[in-house]
CSV table of C-alpha atoms (C1' of nucleotides) in Angstrom, one decimal:
chain,number,residue,atom,x,y,z
G,1,MET,CA,0.0,-0.4,0.0
G,2,LEU,CA,2.9,2.6,1.3
G,3,GLU,CA,5.7,0.6,-0.5
G,4,ILE,CA,8.3,0.6,1.5
G,5,SER,CA,9.9,-2.4,1.9
G,6,THR,CA,9.9,-4.0,5.4
G,7,HIS,CA,13.9,-3.8,4.7
G,8,ALA,CA,13.5,-0.1,4.9
G,9,LEU,CA,11.0,-0.6,7.6
G,10,ARG,CA,12.5,-2.3,9.4
G,11,TYR,CA,16.2,0.5,8.9
G,12,TYR,CA,13.7,3.3,9.9
G,13,GLU,CA,12.3,1.4,13.2
G,14,LYS,CA,17.0,1.3,13.6
G,15,GLU,CA,16.9,4.7,13.4
G,16,GLU,CA,14.1,5.4,15.5
G,17,ILE,CA,11.8,6.9,12.8
G,18,ILE,CA,8.8,4.9,13.7
G,19,LYS,CA,8.1,2.0,16.6
G,20,PRO,CA,5.2,-0.4,15.7
G,21,GLU,CA,3.3,-1.8,18.6
G,22,ARG,CA,4.2,-5.8,18.8
G,23,ASP,CA,1.3,-8.8,19.1
G,24,ALA,CA,1.3,-11.8,21.7
G,25,GLN,CA,4.2,-13.6,19.1
G,26,GLY,CA,6.7,-10.5,18.7
G,27,ASN,CA,5.6,-9.7,15.4
G,28,ARG,CA,5.0,-6.1,15.1
G,29,ARG,CA,1.7,-4.3,14.5
G,30,TYR,CA,1.4,-1.4,12.4
G,31,THR,CA,-1.4,1.3,13.9
G,32,ASP,CA,-3.5,3.6,11.0
G,33,SER,CA,-1.4,6.2,12.9
G,34,HIS,CA,1.7,4.3,12.5
G,35,LEU,CA,0.7,4.2,8.4
G,36,LYS,CA,-0.5,8.1,8.7
G,37,TRP,CA,3.5,8.2,10.3
G,38,LEU,CA,4.8,6.6,7.5
G,39,GLU,CA,2.5,8.3,4.7
G,40,PHE,CA,4.5,11.7,5.8
G,41,VAL,CA,7.4,9.9,6.0
G,42,LYS,CA,7.5,8.8,2.7
G,43,LYS,CA,6.2,12.5,1.2
G,44,LEU,CA,9.6,13.9,3.2
G,45,ARG,CA,11.8,10.8,1.7
G,46,GLU,CA,10.2,11.3,-1.7
G,47,THR,CA,10.9,15.5,-1.6
G,48,GLN,CA,15.0,14.2,0.0
G,49,MET,CA,14.6,15.1,3.0
G,50,PRO,CA,17.6,13.7,4.4
G,51,ILE,CA,16.9,10.8,7.6
G,52,GLU,CA,19.1,12.3,10.0
G,53,GLN,CA,16.8,15.4,10.2
G,54,ILE,CA,13.5,13.1,9.1
G,55,LYS,CA,14.9,11.4,12.4
G,56,LYS,CA,15.2,14.2,14.1
G,57,TYR,CA,11.6,15.6,13.4
G,58,THR,CA,10.8,12.7,15.3
G,59,GLN,CA,13.0,12.8,17.9
G,60,LEU,CA,11.3,16.7,19.0
G,61,PHE,CA,8.0,14.8,18.6
G,62,LYS,CA,8.6,12.8,21.2
G,63,GLU,CA,9.5,15.3,23.4
G,64,GLY,CA,6.0,17.2,23.3
G,65,ALA,CA,4.6,20.1,22.8
G,66,HIS,CA,7.3,22.3,24.0
G,67,THR,CA,8.9,21.5,20.6
G,68,SER,CA,7.1,22.8,18.3
G,69,ILE,CA,9.2,25.9,17.5
G,70,ASP,CA,11.7,23.5,16.8
G,71,ARG,CA,9.7,21.5,14.3
G,72,LEU,CA,7.7,24.3,12.5
G,73,ASN,CA,11.3,25.8,12.1
G,74,LEU,CA,12.8,22.3,10.7
G,75,LEU,CA,9.1,22.6,8.2
G,76,GLU,CA,9.3,25.6,6.9
G,77,ASN,CA,13.0,24.8,6.2
G,78,HIS,CA,12.4,21.7,3.8
G,79,ARG,CA,9.9,24.6,2.5
G,80,ARG,CA,12.2,26.4,0.9
G,81,THR,CA,14.4,23.2,-0.4
G,82,ILE,CA,11.0,22.3,-1.8
G,83,GLU,CA,10.8,25.7,-3.2
G,84,ILE,CA,14.2,25.4,-4.9
G,85,GLN,CA,13.6,22.0,-6.3
G,86,ILE,CA,10.6,22.9,-7.8
G,87,GLU,CA,12.1,25.9,-9.8
G,88,THR,CA,15.5,23.8,-10.7
G,89,LEU,CA,13.2,21.3,-11.7
G,90,LYS,CA,11.1,23.9,-13.8
G,91,THR,CA,14.5,25.3,-15.5
G,92,THR,CA,15.7,22.0,-16.0
G,93,GLU,CA,12.2,21.1,-18.4
G,94,ALA,CA,12.4,24.8,-20.3
G,95,MET,CA,15.9,23.5,-21.2
G,96,LEU,CA,14.9,20.3,-22.5
G,97,ASP,CA,11.8,21.6,-24.3
G,98,LYS,CA,13.4,23.4,-26.5
G,99,LYS,CA,16.4,20.6,-26.7
G,100,ILE,CA,13.3,18.9,-27.5
G,101,THR,CA,11.4,20.3,-29.8
G,102,SER,CA,15.4,21.7,-32.0
G,103,TYR,CA,15.3,17.2,-32.1
G,104,LYS,CA,12.0,17.0,-33.6
G,105,GLN,CA,12.6,20.0,-36.3
G,106,HIS,CA,15.9,17.8,-37.1
G,107,LEU,CA,13.7,14.6,-36.9
G,108,SER,CA,11.0,16.0,-39.0
G,109,THR,CA,13.5,18.0,-41.8
G,110,VAL,CA,15.7,14.4,-42.1
G,111,ASN,CA,12.1,12.6,-42.9
G,112,LEU,CA,11.5,15.5,-45.7
G,113,SER,CA,14.0,15.1,-47.2
G,114,SER,CA,14.7,11.1,-47.6
M,1,MET,CA,31.1,29.1,-12.0
M,2,LEU,CA,29.4,25.9,-12.4
M,3,GLU,CA,30.6,24.4,-8.8
M,4,ILE,CA,31.2,21.4,-9.9
M,5,SER,CA,34.6,20.0,-8.1
M,6,THR,CA,38.2,18.9,-9.8
M,7,HIS,CA,36.9,15.4,-8.5
M,8,ALA,CA,33.7,15.9,-10.2
M,9,LEU,CA,35.1,16.9,-13.1
M,10,ARG,CA,37.8,13.6,-13.4
M,11,TYR,CA,34.7,11.1,-12.7
M,12,TYR,CA,32.6,12.4,-15.6
M,13,GLU,CA,35.8,12.1,-17.6
M,14,LYS,CA,36.4,8.2,-16.1
M,15,GLU,CA,33.0,8.2,-17.0
M,16,GLU,CA,33.2,9.3,-20.8
M,17,ILE,CA,31.3,11.8,-19.8
M,18,ILE,CA,33.6,14.6,-20.4
M,19,LYS,CA,36.7,14.6,-22.4
M,20,PRO,CA,38.1,18.0,-22.3
M,21,GLU,CA,41.8,18.3,-24.5
M,22,ARG,CA,45.1,18.6,-23.6
M,23,ASP,CA,47.8,21.9,-23.6
M,24,ALA,CA,51.8,20.9,-24.5
M,25,GLN,CA,51.9,19.6,-21.1
M,26,GLY,CA,49.0,17.7,-20.7
M,27,ASN,CA,46.8,19.9,-18.8
M,28,ARG,CA,43.2,19.6,-19.0
M,29,ARG,CA,41.5,22.7,-21.2
M,30,TYR,CA,37.7,22.7,-21.3
M,31,THR,CA,36.4,24.6,-24.2
M,32,ASP,CA,33.8,27.1,-23.9
M,33,SER,CA,30.6,24.6,-26.2
M,34,HIS,CA,32.3,22.0,-22.1
M,35,LEU,CA,31.4,24.1,-20.6
M,36,LYS,CA,28.4,24.8,-22.2
M,37,TRP,CA,28.2,20.7,-22.1
M,38,LEU,CA,29.2,20.2,-18.3
M,39,GLU,CA,26.1,22.7,-17.4
M,40,PHE,CA,23.9,20.9,-19.4
M,41,VAL,CA,24.9,17.5,-17.4
M,42,LYS,CA,24.9,19.3,-14.3
M,43,LYS,CA,20.5,20.9,-14.9
M,44,LEU,CA,20.5,16.6,-16.3
M,45,ARG,CA,21.9,15.9,-12.8
M,46,GLU,CA,20.6,18.5,-10.3
M,47,THR,CA,17.5,17.3,-12.0
M,48,GLN,CA,18.6,13.4,-10.6
M,49,MET,CA,19.1,11.9,-13.7
M,50,PRO,CA,21.7,8.7,-12.7
M,51,ILE,CA,25.7,8.9,-14.3
M,52,GLU,CA,24.5,6.2,-16.4
M,53,GLN,CA,21.5,7.7,-18.4
M,54,ILE,CA,23.4,10.7,-19.0
M,55,LYS,CA,26.3,8.1,-20.2
M,56,LYS,CA,24.0,6.9,-22.5
M,57,TYR,CA,23.2,9.7,-24.1
M,58,THR,CA,26.6,10.8,-24.2
M,59,GLN,CA,27.5,7.7,-25.8
M,60,LEU,CA,24.5,8.7,-28.8
M,61,PHE,CA,26.1,11.7,-29.6
M,62,LYS,CA,29.6,10.4,-30.3
M,63,GLU,CA,28.2,8.4,-32.3
M,64,GLY,CA,26.3,10.5,-34.7
M,65,ALA,CA,23.1,12.2,-36.4
M,66,HIS,CA,21.3,8.7,-36.7
M,67,THR,CA,20.6,8.5,-33.0
M,68,SER,CA,18.8,11.5,-32.8
M,69,ILE,CA,15.7,9.3,-32.2
M,70,ASP,CA,17.3,7.3,-29.7
M,71,ARG,CA,18.3,10.9,-28.1
M,72,LEU,CA,15.2,13.1,-28.3
M,73,ASN,CA,13.5,10.0,-26.4
M,74,LEU,CA,15.5,9.8,-23.7
M,75,LEU,CA,15.2,13.5,-23.2
M,76,GLU,CA,11.4,13.6,-23.4
M,77,ASN,CA,11.5,11.0,-20.7
M,78,HIS,CA,13.3,12.2,-18.1
M,79,ARG,CA,10.6,15.1,-18.5
M,80,ARG,CA,8.1,12.5,-18.0
M,81,THR,CA,9.9,12.0,-14.8
M,82,ILE,CA,11.1,15.9,-14.1
M,83,GLU,CA,6.6,16.5,-14.4
M,84,ILE,CA,6.5,13.6,-11.8
M,85,GLN,CA,8.8,15.5,-9.6
M,86,ILE,CA,7.4,18.5,-9.5
M,87,GLU,CA,3.9,16.4,-9.5
M,88,THR,CA,5.5,15.2,-6.0
M,89,LEU,CA,7.1,18.0,-4.7
M,90,LYS,CA,3.5,20.2,-5.0
M,91,THR,CA,2.0,18.1,-3.3
M,92,THR,CA,4.1,17.4,-0.4
M,93,GLU,CA,4.4,21.1,-0.3
M,94,ALA,CA,0.9,21.3,0.1
M,95,MET,CA,0.6,18.9,3.2
M,96,LEU,CA,3.5,20.9,5.0
M,97,ASP,CA,1.3,23.9,3.7
M,98,LYS,CA,-1.5,22.7,6.3
M,99,LYS,CA,1.1,21.8,9.0
M,100,ILE,CA,2.7,25.0,9.3
M,101,THR,CA,-1.0,26.4,9.1
M,102,SER,CA,-2.1,24.2,11.9
M,103,TYR,CA,1.4,24.2,14.0
M,104,LYS,CA,1.3,28.8,13.7
M,105,GLN,CA,-2.2,27.8,14.6
M,106,HIS,CA,-1.3,26.1,18.0
M,107,LEU,CA,2.3,28.7,18.9
M,108,SER,CA,-0.2,31.2,19.6
M,109,THR,CA,-2.5,29.6,21.2
M,110,VAL,CA,-0.1,28.7,23.5
M,111,ASN,CA,1.1,32.4,23.2
M,112,LEU,CA,-1.8,33.9,23.8
M,113,SER,CA,-3.1,31.7,27.3
M,114,SER,CA,0.2,32.5,28.8
B,1,DA,C1',68.8,25.8,-6.4
B,2,DG,C1',65.6,24.8,-4.1
B,3,DT,C1',60.6,25.4,-2.8
B,4,DT,C1',56.2,26.5,-4.4
B,5,DG,C1',52.1,26.1,-6.8
B,6,DA,C1',49.1,23.6,-10.1
B,7,DC,C1',48.5,19.6,-12.0
B,8,DT,C1',48.7,15.0,-13.2
B,9,DT,C1',47.1,10.1,-12.4
B,10,DA,C1',45.7,5.3,-10.2
B,11,DG,C1',42.9,4.2,-7.3
B,12,DA,C1',40.6,3.9,-2.1
B,13,DG,C1',37.9,5.6,0.7
B,14,DT,C1',33.2,8.3,1.9
B,15,DG,C1',27.9,8.8,3.3
B,16,DA,C1',23.3,7.9,2.7
B,17,DA,C1',19.9,4.9,2.3
B,18,DC,C1',18.9,1.1,2.3
B,19,DT,C1',18.5,-3.8,0.4
B,20,DC,C1',20.5,-8.7,1.6
B,21,DT,C1',21.7,-12.9,4.3
B,22,DA,C1',21.4,-16.0,7.8
B,23,DA,C1',19.9,-18.7,11.9
B,24,DG,C1',16.1,-19.2,14.2
B,25,DT,C1',11.3,-19.3,16.2
B,26,DA,C1',6.0,-20.3,15.8
B,27,DA,C1',2.3,-21.0,14.2
B,28,DT,C1',-0.3,-23.0,9.8
B,29,DA,C1',-1.6,-26.6,6.9
B,30,DC,C1',-1.7,-31.4,5.1
L,1,DG,C1',4.3,-35.2,12.5
L,2,DT,C1',6.4,-32.9,9.3
L,3,DA,C1',6.7,-28.6,5.5
L,4,DT,C1',5.4,-24.4,4.1
L,5,DT,C1',5.6,-20.0,5.0
L,6,DA,C1',5.5,-16.2,7.7
L,7,DC,C1',7.8,-13.6,10.9
L,8,DT,C1',12.0,-12.5,13.8
L,9,DT,C1',17.3,-11.1,14.4
L,10,DA,C1',22.0,-8.9,14.2
L,11,DG,C1',24.7,-8.0,11.0
L,12,DA,C1',26.9,-7.8,6.4
L,13,DG,C1',26.6,-5.9,1.3
L,14,DT,C1',25.7,-2.7,-2.3
L,15,DT,C1',24.8,1.0,-5.1
L,16,DC,C1',25.2,5.7,-5.9
L,17,DA,C1',28.2,9.4,-6.7
L,18,DC,C1',31.2,11.4,-5.3
L,19,DT,C1',35.2,12.4,-2.7
L,20,DC,C1',39.9,11.6,-1.1
L,21,DT,C1',44.7,10.1,-0.9
L,22,DA,C1',49.3,9.6,-2.2
L,23,DA,C1',53.2,9.8,-5.6
L,24,DG,C1',54.6,11.5,-8.8
L,25,DT,C1',55.6,15.6,-12.3
L,26,DC,C1',56.5,20.1,-14.3
L,27,DA,C1',56.5,25.5,-14.9
L,28,DA,C1',57.5,29.9,-12.4
L,29,DC,C1',59.4,32.7,-8.4
L,30,DT,C1',62.6,34.0,-5.4
DNA sequence: AGTTGACTTAGAGTGAACTCTAAGTAATAC
DNA sequence: GTATTACTTAGAGTTCACTCTAAGTCAACT
């Protein structure tokens, strides 16, 4: 569902990013709130937030309400990195569009002459 | 200027992504067209194209005009990955905005009660 | 003449984020 | 009762993209 491998889940657990519950057999149980958290983590990873920072956020969360400002700052910083990424992608996309157009132009010319 | 380390330049050279000229002393000379190429490579890297694919593109380029279609395909594929990346970033940004707003809300409430 | 600085090389090392292995346990299926 | 399946663990291995090291050469300054 979340497309996170079991191995990756173990890794996140080792890094103290997630701590699933255990059933009577000692097997991991991911509740709805675990899944929600993982979904959030996945989004952060997909947008290039390093594990180390996700770990930091998790730790702040555990420390309680008095860390809200720090968490807000962390999220605002990440928001800025997202903005930068979007800018970079758009610039490159524009460059690619130019190249793609010129390739198409070239190819149609070749076709005409053949 | 390009913010690519000499070490990275050597690495790209080893991977046959760039082949600078040499002066009488055997030292590398990057001409304007080399710099242009590196700028292009940098944009591709910044938008997550793997070295392996950049290598592929470079090779096709060397092979000549008859590889235009392949190069076009490669660039169009990358364009699609860029679109996907932008989508992911925007979705996450929206999610962050929600969180950020709710953190701010929370913090202002805390301030009022103190 | 000697030292400094900028380059050269091959190859080893690094950090991030998984990814896999091997050995073990425990419930279910036949 | 044995086989299969699904989990468990600690820890080793992998991949990517650099990044650095060490030893050497060469021109230029003092």
